[in-house]
Amino acid sequence: MNYSRFITAVSAARKASPIRLLTELMQRSPPSLISLAGGAPNPNTFPFKAASIIVEDGTTVEIGEESMKRALQYSGTAGIPELLLWLKDLQKSLHNPPTTDRRPEEGQMEICVTTGSQQGLCKVFEMLINPGDTVLLDAPSYPGTLAALRPLGCNIISVPSDQHGIIPKGLKEILSRWSPEGTRKLNSNLPKFLYTIPNGSNPTGTSLTADRKKEIYQLARQYDFLIIEDDPYYFLQFSKPWAPTFLSMDVDGRVLRTDSFSKILSSGLRIGFLTGPKPLVDRVILHIQVSTMHASTFTQLMIYQLLQQWGQKGFFDHVDRVVEFYRTQRDVMLTAADKWLKGLANWHSPAAGMFLWIKIKGISDTQHLIMEKALEKEGFQRLAELIKEAI
Ligand code: PLP
């Protein structure tokens, strides 16, 4: 694939910082280089010496004095090498991406650690969108995505969906405005990408079926758009085998996938990871280089050490426990909805995630009902006023 047709002039103009490249060389083990150029502070002057973090199974994650020096220091933008390796192995065993062994320019699978998946998403949008570009969105969608997309001035087309996610027929109808054979140059404003939350979508709780994903991927090939697979609820699927992902079908190298540890390890540690074709992931890395530089080294080391102690099996055992917790929560919520809202509202039992989308019969917009009537009844008038002012 020729990726240059997707990226903005700003993204194309980004160049690697020589100082950051030196930081990457310095983190090789054993260290072969000490750079005097980068403003790296001497970690012996830092007040933190060691850390011991107790894990729920009674084991500990130990960050001894030598590791602590590294944990408190700058590190490479893509992520610390050992965590990257662990994540690459995880992606290979979960998704077996067809692009794994390609040459870099052919869209070889690449990974970078992000400060939560939100950072990956935001940087991906900024890499791809020029004002006036068209993008396709699985609607209604996650407010964090809308807030990142809207200021970029793109033309957002909502794709119809039901409890099984995007309806391919609806997507096909939207795309019929363009010619499937035309190149991007001949087809003015051909959508650049489709954004979707394929499992336990925020806020609708829907999950895309494997058959629909296959149809959608074929449409992406026909109309030459990228797919942004934002999947923080992937690990919270209630039944096995887990659904095949767009990444697992990606023979062309047109899928950018954002994963998150927020829902299973911690949301406050802010660790996510972006997987996709190397030419695009490299552009995102260049953007992170000049913004946050890298995700916290301490956090990455702490997470890596836990994952390494657990191994993939221990990680999946933990995921199973988290899934059981949310399955119980879902069932309690469904029982309550059944008890209080039967006949008044419609909903579907979610196959993954944390969201139950309730549609009240006969009310198309529940804003007034929730923000005014419900909050006032609870004596939250002041709060209701503040919320009204804010929106
Ligand atoms: N994408 C979706 C669909 C989400 O629901 C969230 C958070 O709730 C995010 C991305 C951001 O997650 P993270 O904590 O990994 O930045």
Short mmCIF file of C-alpha atoms and ligand atoms in Angstrom, two decimals:
data_model
loop_
_atom_site.label_atom_id
_atom_site.label_comp_id
_atom_site.label_asym_id
_atom_site.label_seq_id
_atom_site.Cartn_x
_atom_site.Cartn_y
_atom_site.Cartn_z
CA MET A 1 0.00 0.00 0.00
CA ASN A 2 1.05 3.55 -0.64
CA TYR A 3 0.32 5.21 2.68
CA SER A 4 1.29 8.72 1.64
CA ARG A 5 -2.19 9.25 0.15
CA PHE A 6 -3.72 9.00 3.62
CA ILE A 7 -1.51 11.25 5.71
CA THR A 8 -1.72 14.99 6.20
CA ALA A 9 1.05 17.38 5.17
CA VAL A 10 1.76 18.09 8.86
CA SER A 11 2.22 14.41 9.62
CA ALA A 12 4.35 13.87 6.49
CA ALA A 13 6.62 16.73 7.54
CA ARG A 14 7.54 15.16 10.91
CA LYS A 15 11.21 14.16 11.21
CA ALA A 16 12.86 11.99 13.84
CA SER A 17 14.63 13.87 16.62
CA PRO A 18 18.33 12.88 16.78
CA ILE A 19 18.22 13.26 20.58
CA ARG A 20 15.33 10.79 20.83
CA LEU A 21 17.17 8.35 18.54
CA LEU A 22 20.14 8.50 20.93
CA THR A 23 17.78 7.76 23.84
CA GLU A 24 16.69 4.63 22.01
CA LEU A 25 20.31 3.53 21.49
CA MET A 26 21.04 4.18 25.17
CA GLN A 27 18.30 1.82 26.33
CA ARG A 28 19.92 -1.16 24.57
CA SER A 29 21.13 -3.84 26.91
CA PRO A 30 24.03 -3.97 27.71
CA PRO A 31 24.34 -0.19 27.28
CA SER A 32 26.95 0.66 24.66
CA LEU A 33 26.52 4.40 24.60
CA ILE A 34 26.28 7.30 27.01
CA SER A 35 24.91 10.41 25.36
CA LEU A 36 25.92 13.77 26.76
CA ALA A 37 23.57 15.54 24.35
CA GLY A 38 20.09 14.79 25.56
CA GLY A 39 19.69 16.54 28.92
CA ALA A 40 19.26 13.18 30.66
CA PRO A 41 19.47 13.84 34.41
CA ASN A 42 21.63 11.67 36.65
CA PRO A 43 19.21 9.25 38.34
CA ASN A 44 21.43 9.11 41.46
CA THR A 45 20.04 12.55 42.28
CA PHE A 46 16.42 11.35 42.29
CA PRO A 47 14.73 10.85 45.69
CA PHE A 48 12.98 7.52 44.90
CA LYS A 49 15.16 4.48 45.52
CA ALA A 50 13.09 1.29 45.16
CA ALA A 51 9.50 0.07 45.10
CA SER A 52 7.69 -3.08 46.08
CA ILE A 53 4.11 -3.41 44.83
CA ILE A 54 1.84 -6.06 46.32
CA VAL A 55 -0.24 -8.02 43.80
CA GLU A 56 -3.65 -9.52 44.69
CA ASP A 57 -2.29 -13.10 44.49
CA GLY A 58 0.22 -12.28 47.25
CA THR A 59 3.25 -11.96 44.96
CA THR A 60 5.11 -8.66 44.59
CA VAL A 61 6.40 -6.60 41.72
CA GLU A 62 9.86 -5.50 42.86
CA ILE A 63 11.59 -2.52 41.34
CA GLY A 64 15.05 -2.70 42.86
CA GLU A 65 17.58 0.13 42.99
CA GLU A 66 19.10 -0.50 39.53
CA SER A 67 15.70 -0.93 37.83
CA MET A 68 14.46 2.16 39.62
CA LYS A 69 17.20 4.27 38.03
CA ARG A 70 15.90 3.14 34.64
CA ALA A 71 12.27 3.51 35.66
CA LEU A 72 12.81 7.16 36.53
CA GLN A 73 14.74 7.98 33.34
CA TYR A 74 13.64 9.00 29.84
CA SER A 75 13.07 6.04 27.51
CA GLY A 76 12.41 5.36 23.82
CA THR A 77 9.19 6.76 22.36
CA ALA A 78 7.78 3.48 21.01
CA GLY A 79 7.96 1.88 24.46
CA ILE A 80 10.53 -0.02 26.54
CA PRO A 81 11.89 -2.91 24.40
CA GLU A 82 10.87 -5.76 26.73
CA LEU A 83 7.26 -4.57 26.99
CA LEU A 84 7.10 -4.10 23.22
CA LEU A 85 8.30 -7.67 22.70
CA TRP A 86 5.71 -9.00 25.16
CA LEU A 87 2.96 -7.07 23.40
CA LYS A 88 4.10 -8.23 19.95
CA ASP A 89 3.91 -11.84 21.11
CA LEU A 90 0.46 -11.18 22.58
CA GLN A 91 -0.82 -9.67 19.32
CA LYS A 92 0.63 -12.56 17.32
CA SER A 93 -0.98 -15.19 19.50
CA LEU A 94 -4.35 -13.41 19.65
CA HIS A 95 -4.68 -12.07 16.10
CA ASN A 96 -1.95 -13.66 13.99
CA PRO A 97 -1.91 -10.55 11.74
CA PRO A 98 -1.20 -11.46 8.10
CA THR A 99 1.23 -8.53 7.90
CA THR A 100 3.57 -9.82 10.63
CA ASP A 101 6.35 -10.94 8.30
CA ARG A 102 5.97 -8.35 5.54
CA ARG A 103 8.66 -5.86 4.65
CA PRO A 104 8.21 -2.53 6.49
CA GLU A 105 7.06 -0.60 3.40
CA GLU A 106 4.47 -3.32 2.69
CA GLY A 107 2.69 -2.53 5.95
CA GLN A 108 4.57 -4.85 8.34
CA MET A 109 2.84 -5.04 11.72
CA GLU A 110 4.31 -2.53 14.17
CA ILE A 111 3.42 -1.69 17.76
CA CYS A 112 3.89 1.32 19.93
CA VAL A 113 3.00 1.86 23.57
CA THR A 114 0.67 4.80 24.15
CA THR A 115 -0.43 6.80 27.20
CA GLY A 116 -3.81 5.06 27.21
CA SER A 117 -5.51 4.12 23.96
CA GLN A 118 -6.93 7.66 23.86
CA GLN A 119 -3.50 9.03 23.00
CA GLY A 120 -3.16 6.53 20.15
CA LEU A 121 -6.58 7.47 18.78
CA CYS A 122 -5.99 11.18 18.99
CA LYS A 123 -2.60 10.91 17.25
CA VAL A 124 -4.05 8.63 14.55
CA PHE A 125 -6.84 11.12 13.82
CA GLU A 126 -4.37 13.99 13.65
CA MET A 127 -2.15 11.98 11.28
CA LEU A 128 -5.01 11.29 8.86
CA ILE A 129 -7.45 14.19 8.83
CA ASN A 130 -7.29 17.39 6.85
CA PRO A 131 -10.18 19.85 7.25
CA GLY A 132 -12.97 18.79 4.87
CA ASP A 133 -11.97 15.10 4.75
CA THR A 134 -14.74 12.53 5.06
CA VAL A 135 -14.71 9.84 7.76
CA LEU A 136 -17.16 7.07 8.62
CA LEU A 137 -18.26 6.55 12.20
CA ASP A 138 -20.05 3.74 13.93
CA ALA A 139 -22.80 5.83 15.62
CA PRO A 140 -23.68 6.68 18.34
CA SER A 141 -20.05 6.78 19.36
CA TYR A 142 -17.67 7.25 22.26
CA PRO A 143 -17.63 10.95 23.29
CA GLY A 144 -13.82 10.91 23.57
CA THR A 145 -13.60 10.10 19.87
CA LEU A 146 -16.11 12.77 18.87
CA ALA A 147 -14.26 15.36 20.97
CA ALA A 148 -10.98 14.47 19.25
CA LEU A 149 -12.47 14.37 15.73
CA ARG A 150 -14.77 17.39 15.63
CA PRO A 151 -12.17 20.17 15.99
CA LEU A 152 -10.27 18.68 13.03
CA GLY A 153 -13.03 19.92 10.74
CA CYS A 154 -13.84 16.62 9.06
CA ASN A 155 -17.13 15.64 7.55
CA ILE A 156 -18.43 12.81 9.77
CA ILE A 157 -20.85 10.30 8.23
CA SER A 158 -22.68 8.13 10.76
CA VAL A 159 -23.03 4.51 9.70
CA PRO A 160 -26.25 2.77 10.80
CA SER A 161 -25.90 -0.04 13.31
CA ASP A 162 -28.01 -2.43 15.40
CA GLN A 163 -27.23 -4.79 18.29
CA HIS A 164 -24.71 -6.63 16.08
CA GLY A 165 -22.84 -3.43 15.23
CA ILE A 166 -22.47 -1.71 11.85
CA ILE A 167 -24.98 -2.88 9.23
CA PRO A 168 -22.91 -3.66 6.09
CA LYS A 169 -25.88 -2.93 3.80
CA GLY A 170 -26.18 0.56 5.30
CA LEU A 171 -22.44 1.10 4.85
CA LYS A 172 -22.67 -0.08 1.24
CA GLU A 173 -25.47 2.41 0.58
CA ILE A 174 -23.39 5.27 1.95
CA LEU A 175 -20.39 4.21 -0.13
CA SER A 176 -22.46 3.99 -3.33
CA ARG A 177 -21.96 7.78 -3.65
CA TRP A 178 -18.42 6.98 -4.80
CA SER A 179 -17.03 4.74 -7.50
CA PRO A 180 -15.42 1.55 -6.18
CA GLU A 181 -12.98 1.43 -9.10
CA GLY A 182 -11.84 5.04 -8.94
CA THR A 183 -8.58 6.03 -7.32
CA ARG A 184 -8.53 8.37 -4.35
CA LYS A 185 -7.55 11.25 -6.71
CA LEU A 186 -10.50 10.67 -9.08
CA ASN A 187 -12.98 10.09 -6.27
CA SER A 188 -13.26 13.39 -4.47
CA ASN A 189 -13.66 13.09 -0.72
CA LEU A 190 -13.67 9.31 -0.58
CA PRO A 191 -13.84 8.43 3.15
CA LYS A 192 -10.35 8.08 4.63
CA PHE A 193 -11.31 5.68 7.35
CA LEU A 194 -14.04 3.88 9.19
CA TYR A 195 -13.87 4.14 12.99
CA THR A 196 -15.52 1.39 14.99
CA ILE A 197 -15.62 -0.03 18.54
CA PRO A 198 -16.15 -3.70 17.67
CA ASN A 199 -16.74 -5.19 21.14
CA GLY A 200 -19.07 -3.93 23.87
CA SER A 201 -19.20 -0.55 22.16
CA ASN A 202 -19.22 2.65 24.20
CA PRO A 203 -22.03 3.66 24.66
CA THR A 204 -24.28 1.16 22.88
CA GLY A 205 -22.87 -2.13 24.22
CA THR A 206 -23.05 -3.68 20.72
CA SER A 207 -20.54 -6.16 19.33
CA LEU A 208 -19.81 -6.68 15.62
CA THR A 209 -20.23 -10.22 14.33
CA ALA A 210 -17.38 -11.96 12.46
CA ASP A 211 -19.43 -12.15 9.24
CA ARG A 212 -20.14 -8.44 9.30
CA LYS A 213 -16.46 -7.71 9.91
CA LYS A 214 -15.53 -9.74 6.82
CA GLU A 215 -18.05 -7.83 4.68
CA ILE A 216 -16.87 -4.50 6.04
CA TYR A 217 -13.22 -5.40 5.39
CA GLN A 218 -14.07 -6.23 1.75
CA LEU A 219 -15.78 -2.82 1.41
CA ALA A 220 -12.66 -1.17 2.83
CA ARG A 221 -10.59 -2.89 0.12
CA GLN A 222 -13.07 -1.93 -2.60
CA TYR A 223 -13.32 1.73 -1.57
CA ASP A 224 -9.75 1.99 -0.30
CA PHE A 225 -10.33 3.26 3.22
CA LEU A 226 -8.52 2.43 6.47
CA ILE A 227 -10.22 0.83 9.47
CA ILE A 228 -9.60 2.17 12.98
CA GLU A 229 -10.45 -0.67 15.35
CA ASP A 230 -10.79 0.90 18.81
CA ASP A 231 -11.11 -2.16 21.03
CA PRO A 232 -10.67 -1.42 24.77
CA TYR A 233 -13.40 -3.95 25.66
CA TYR A 234 -11.86 -6.81 23.65
CA PHE A 235 -10.69 -8.54 26.84
CA LEU A 236 -14.16 -8.18 28.37
CA GLN A 237 -16.00 -10.53 25.99
CA PHE A 238 -18.42 -12.77 27.86
CA SER A 239 -18.12 -15.85 25.67
CA LYS A 240 -15.32 -17.76 24.02
CA PRO A 241 -13.85 -18.12 21.47
CA TRP A 242 -13.30 -14.38 21.25
CA ALA A 243 -14.44 -12.75 18.02
CA PRO A 244 -11.86 -12.52 15.21
CA THR A 245 -10.60 -8.97 14.88
CA PHE A 246 -10.15 -6.72 11.86
CA LEU A 247 -6.42 -6.97 12.58
CA SER A 248 -6.59 -10.74 12.07
CA MET A 249 -8.14 -10.21 8.59
CA ASP A 250 -5.82 -7.44 7.51
CA VAL A 251 -4.12 -8.79 4.38
CA ASP A 252 -3.55 -5.28 2.99
CA GLY A 253 -2.19 -3.46 6.05
CA ARG A 254 -5.16 -1.07 6.33
CA VAL A 255 -6.14 -1.62 9.98
CA LEU A 256 -4.99 0.52 12.88
CA ARG A 257 -5.93 -1.13 16.16
CA THR A 258 -5.96 0.55 19.57
CA ASP A 259 -5.79 -1.71 22.65
CA SER A 260 -5.97 -0.68 26.27
CA PHE A 261 -4.95 -2.02 29.67
CA SER A 262 -7.36 0.47 31.26
CA LYS A 263 -10.21 -1.97 31.72
CA ILE A 264 -8.17 -4.90 33.03
CA LEU A 265 -4.99 -3.66 34.78
CA SER A 266 -5.59 -0.01 35.64
CA SER A 267 -7.05 3.04 33.98
CA GLY A 268 -4.89 5.42 36.02
CA LEU A 269 -1.59 3.88 34.91
CA ARG A 270 -2.45 5.08 31.37
CA ILE A 271 -1.07 2.27 29.23
CA GLY A 272 -2.47 1.33 25.84
CA PHE A 273 -0.88 0.13 22.60
CA LEU A 274 -1.32 0.89 18.94
CA THR A 275 -0.87 -1.88 16.35
CA GLY A 276 -0.86 -1.30 12.61
CA PRO A 277 1.21 -0.93 9.45
CA LYS A 278 4.71 0.30 10.24
CA PRO A 279 4.65 3.35 7.90
CA LEU A 280 1.62 4.71 9.82
CA VAL A 281 2.64 3.68 13.35
CA ASP A 282 6.04 5.32 12.72
CA ARG A 283 4.24 8.63 11.97
CA VAL A 284 2.36 8.38 15.28
CA ILE A 285 5.65 7.69 17.09
CA LEU A 286 7.13 10.87 15.59
CA HIS A 287 4.17 12.83 16.91
CA ILE A 288 4.49 11.34 20.41
CA GLN A 289 8.22 12.18 20.31
CA VAL A 290 7.37 15.89 20.28
CA SER A 291 4.39 15.81 22.64
CA THR A 292 4.59 13.48 25.66
CA MET A 293 7.92 11.91 24.45
CA HIS A 294 6.89 8.48 25.77
CA ALA A 295 4.53 6.74 28.19
CA SER A 296 5.86 6.74 31.78
CA THR A 297 8.93 4.48 32.00
CA PHE A 298 8.06 3.56 35.60
CA THR A 299 4.56 2.48 34.63
CA GLN A 300 5.81 0.47 31.66
CA LEU A 301 8.38 -1.34 33.81
CA MET A 302 5.81 -2.05 36.51
CA ILE A 303 3.34 -3.49 33.99
CA TYR A 304 6.03 -5.43 32.14
CA GLN A 305 7.29 -7.01 35.33
CA LEU A 306 3.79 -8.15 36.28
CA LEU A 307 3.13 -9.53 32.77
CA GLN A 308 6.45 -11.29 32.72
CA GLN A 309 5.81 -12.87 36.14
CA TRP A 310 2.35 -13.97 35.01
CA GLY A 311 3.24 -15.08 31.48
CA GLN A 312 0.43 -15.10 28.90
CA LYS A 313 -1.39 -17.81 30.85
CA GLY A 314 -1.42 -15.80 34.10
CA PHE A 315 -2.57 -12.74 32.16
CA PHE A 316 -5.50 -14.64 30.61
CA ASP A 317 -6.40 -16.13 34.01
CA HIS A 318 -6.62 -12.60 35.37
CA VAL A 319 -8.70 -11.51 32.36
CA ASP A 320 -11.09 -14.43 33.06
CA ARG A 321 -11.58 -13.20 36.63
CA VAL A 322 -12.31 -9.66 35.44
CA VAL A 323 -14.77 -10.99 32.85
CA GLU A 324 -16.62 -12.93 35.56
CA PHE A 325 -16.92 -9.74 37.64
CA TYR A 326 -18.45 -7.78 34.76
CA ARG A 327 -20.68 -10.69 33.75
CA THR A 328 -22.21 -10.57 37.25
CA GLN A 329 -22.58 -6.79 37.01
CA ARG A 330 -24.26 -7.14 33.62
CA ASP A 331 -26.67 -9.76 34.91
CA VAL A 332 -27.61 -7.65 37.95
CA MET A 333 -28.23 -4.69 35.66
CA LEU A 334 -30.34 -6.78 33.27
CA THR A 335 -32.41 -8.11 36.19
CA ALA A 336 -33.00 -4.54 37.44
CA ALA A 337 -33.91 -3.33 33.95
CA ASP A 338 -36.32 -6.25 33.60
CA LYS A 339 -37.90 -5.48 36.96
CA TRP A 340 -38.35 -1.72 36.53
CA LEU A 341 -38.39 -0.96 32.82
CA LYS A 342 -40.15 -3.87 31.15
CA GLY A 343 -42.67 -2.46 28.67
CA LEU A 344 -41.25 1.06 29.04
CA ALA A 345 -37.96 0.57 27.28
CA ASN A 346 -35.96 -1.70 24.95
CA TRP A 347 -32.45 -3.09 25.37
CA HIS A 348 -30.23 -5.99 24.31
CA SER A 349 -28.01 -8.07 26.53
CA PRO A 350 -24.42 -6.96 25.77
CA ALA A 351 -21.94 -9.65 24.66
CA ALA A 352 -18.98 -7.69 26.05
CA GLY A 353 -17.95 -4.64 28.02
CA MET A 354 -19.66 -2.38 30.54
CA PHE A 355 -22.52 -0.73 28.72
CA LEU A 356 -26.24 -1.37 28.63
CA TRP A 357 -27.97 0.89 26.09
CA ILE A 358 -31.56 1.53 27.09
CA LYS A 359 -33.97 3.10 24.61
CA ILE A 360 -37.02 4.60 26.33
CA LYS A 361 -40.15 3.98 24.26
CA GLY A 362 -41.70 7.13 22.80
CA ILE A 363 -38.87 9.46 23.90
CA SER A 364 -36.26 10.10 21.24
CA ASP A 365 -34.07 12.38 23.37
CA THR A 366 -33.79 11.65 27.10
CA GLN A 367 -31.78 14.81 27.87
CA HIS A 368 -34.69 16.65 29.55
CA LEU A 369 -35.87 13.54 31.37
CA ILE A 370 -32.47 12.73 32.89
CA MET A 371 -30.81 16.13 33.30
CA GLU A 372 -33.86 17.94 34.65
CA LYS A 373 -36.62 15.72 35.96
CA ALA A 374 -34.50 12.88 37.35
CA LEU A 375 -31.78 15.04 38.90
CA GLU A 376 -34.29 17.52 40.37
CA LYS A 377 -36.23 14.70 41.97
CA GLU A 378 -33.07 13.61 43.73
CA GLY A 379 -32.46 17.16 44.98
CA PHE A 380 -29.60 17.73 42.59
CA GLN A 381 -31.00 20.98 41.16
CA ARG A 382 -27.69 22.82 41.40
CA LEU A 383 -25.89 19.96 39.70
CA ALA A 384 -28.54 19.90 36.99
CA GLU A 385 -28.03 23.64 36.43
CA LEU A 386 -24.26 23.18 36.17
CA ILE A 387 -24.61 20.33 33.72
CA LYS A 388 -27.07 22.36 31.64
CA GLU A 389 -24.61 25.26 31.53
CA ALA A 390 -21.82 22.94 30.48
CA ILE A 391 -23.58 21.33 27.51
N1 PLP B 1 -12.06 4.08 23.40
C1 PLP B 1 -13.21 3.79 23.99
C2 PLP B 1 -14.32 3.21 23.18
C3 PLP B 1 -13.39 3.98 25.38
O1 PLP B 1 -14.56 3.67 25.94
C4 PLP B 1 -12.32 4.53 26.12
C5 PLP B 1 -12.45 4.80 27.55
O2 PLP B 1 -13.44 4.62 28.19
C6 PLP B 1 -11.12 4.82 25.44
C7 PLP B 1 -11.03 4.59 24.08
C8 PLP B 1 -9.94 5.40 26.15
O3 PLP B 1 -9.33 4.44 26.96
P1 PLP B 1 -7.90 4.59 27.60
O4 PLP B 1 -8.10 4.63 29.06
O5 PLP B 1 -7.13 3.38 27.15
O6 PLP B 1 -7.28 5.85 27.07
#
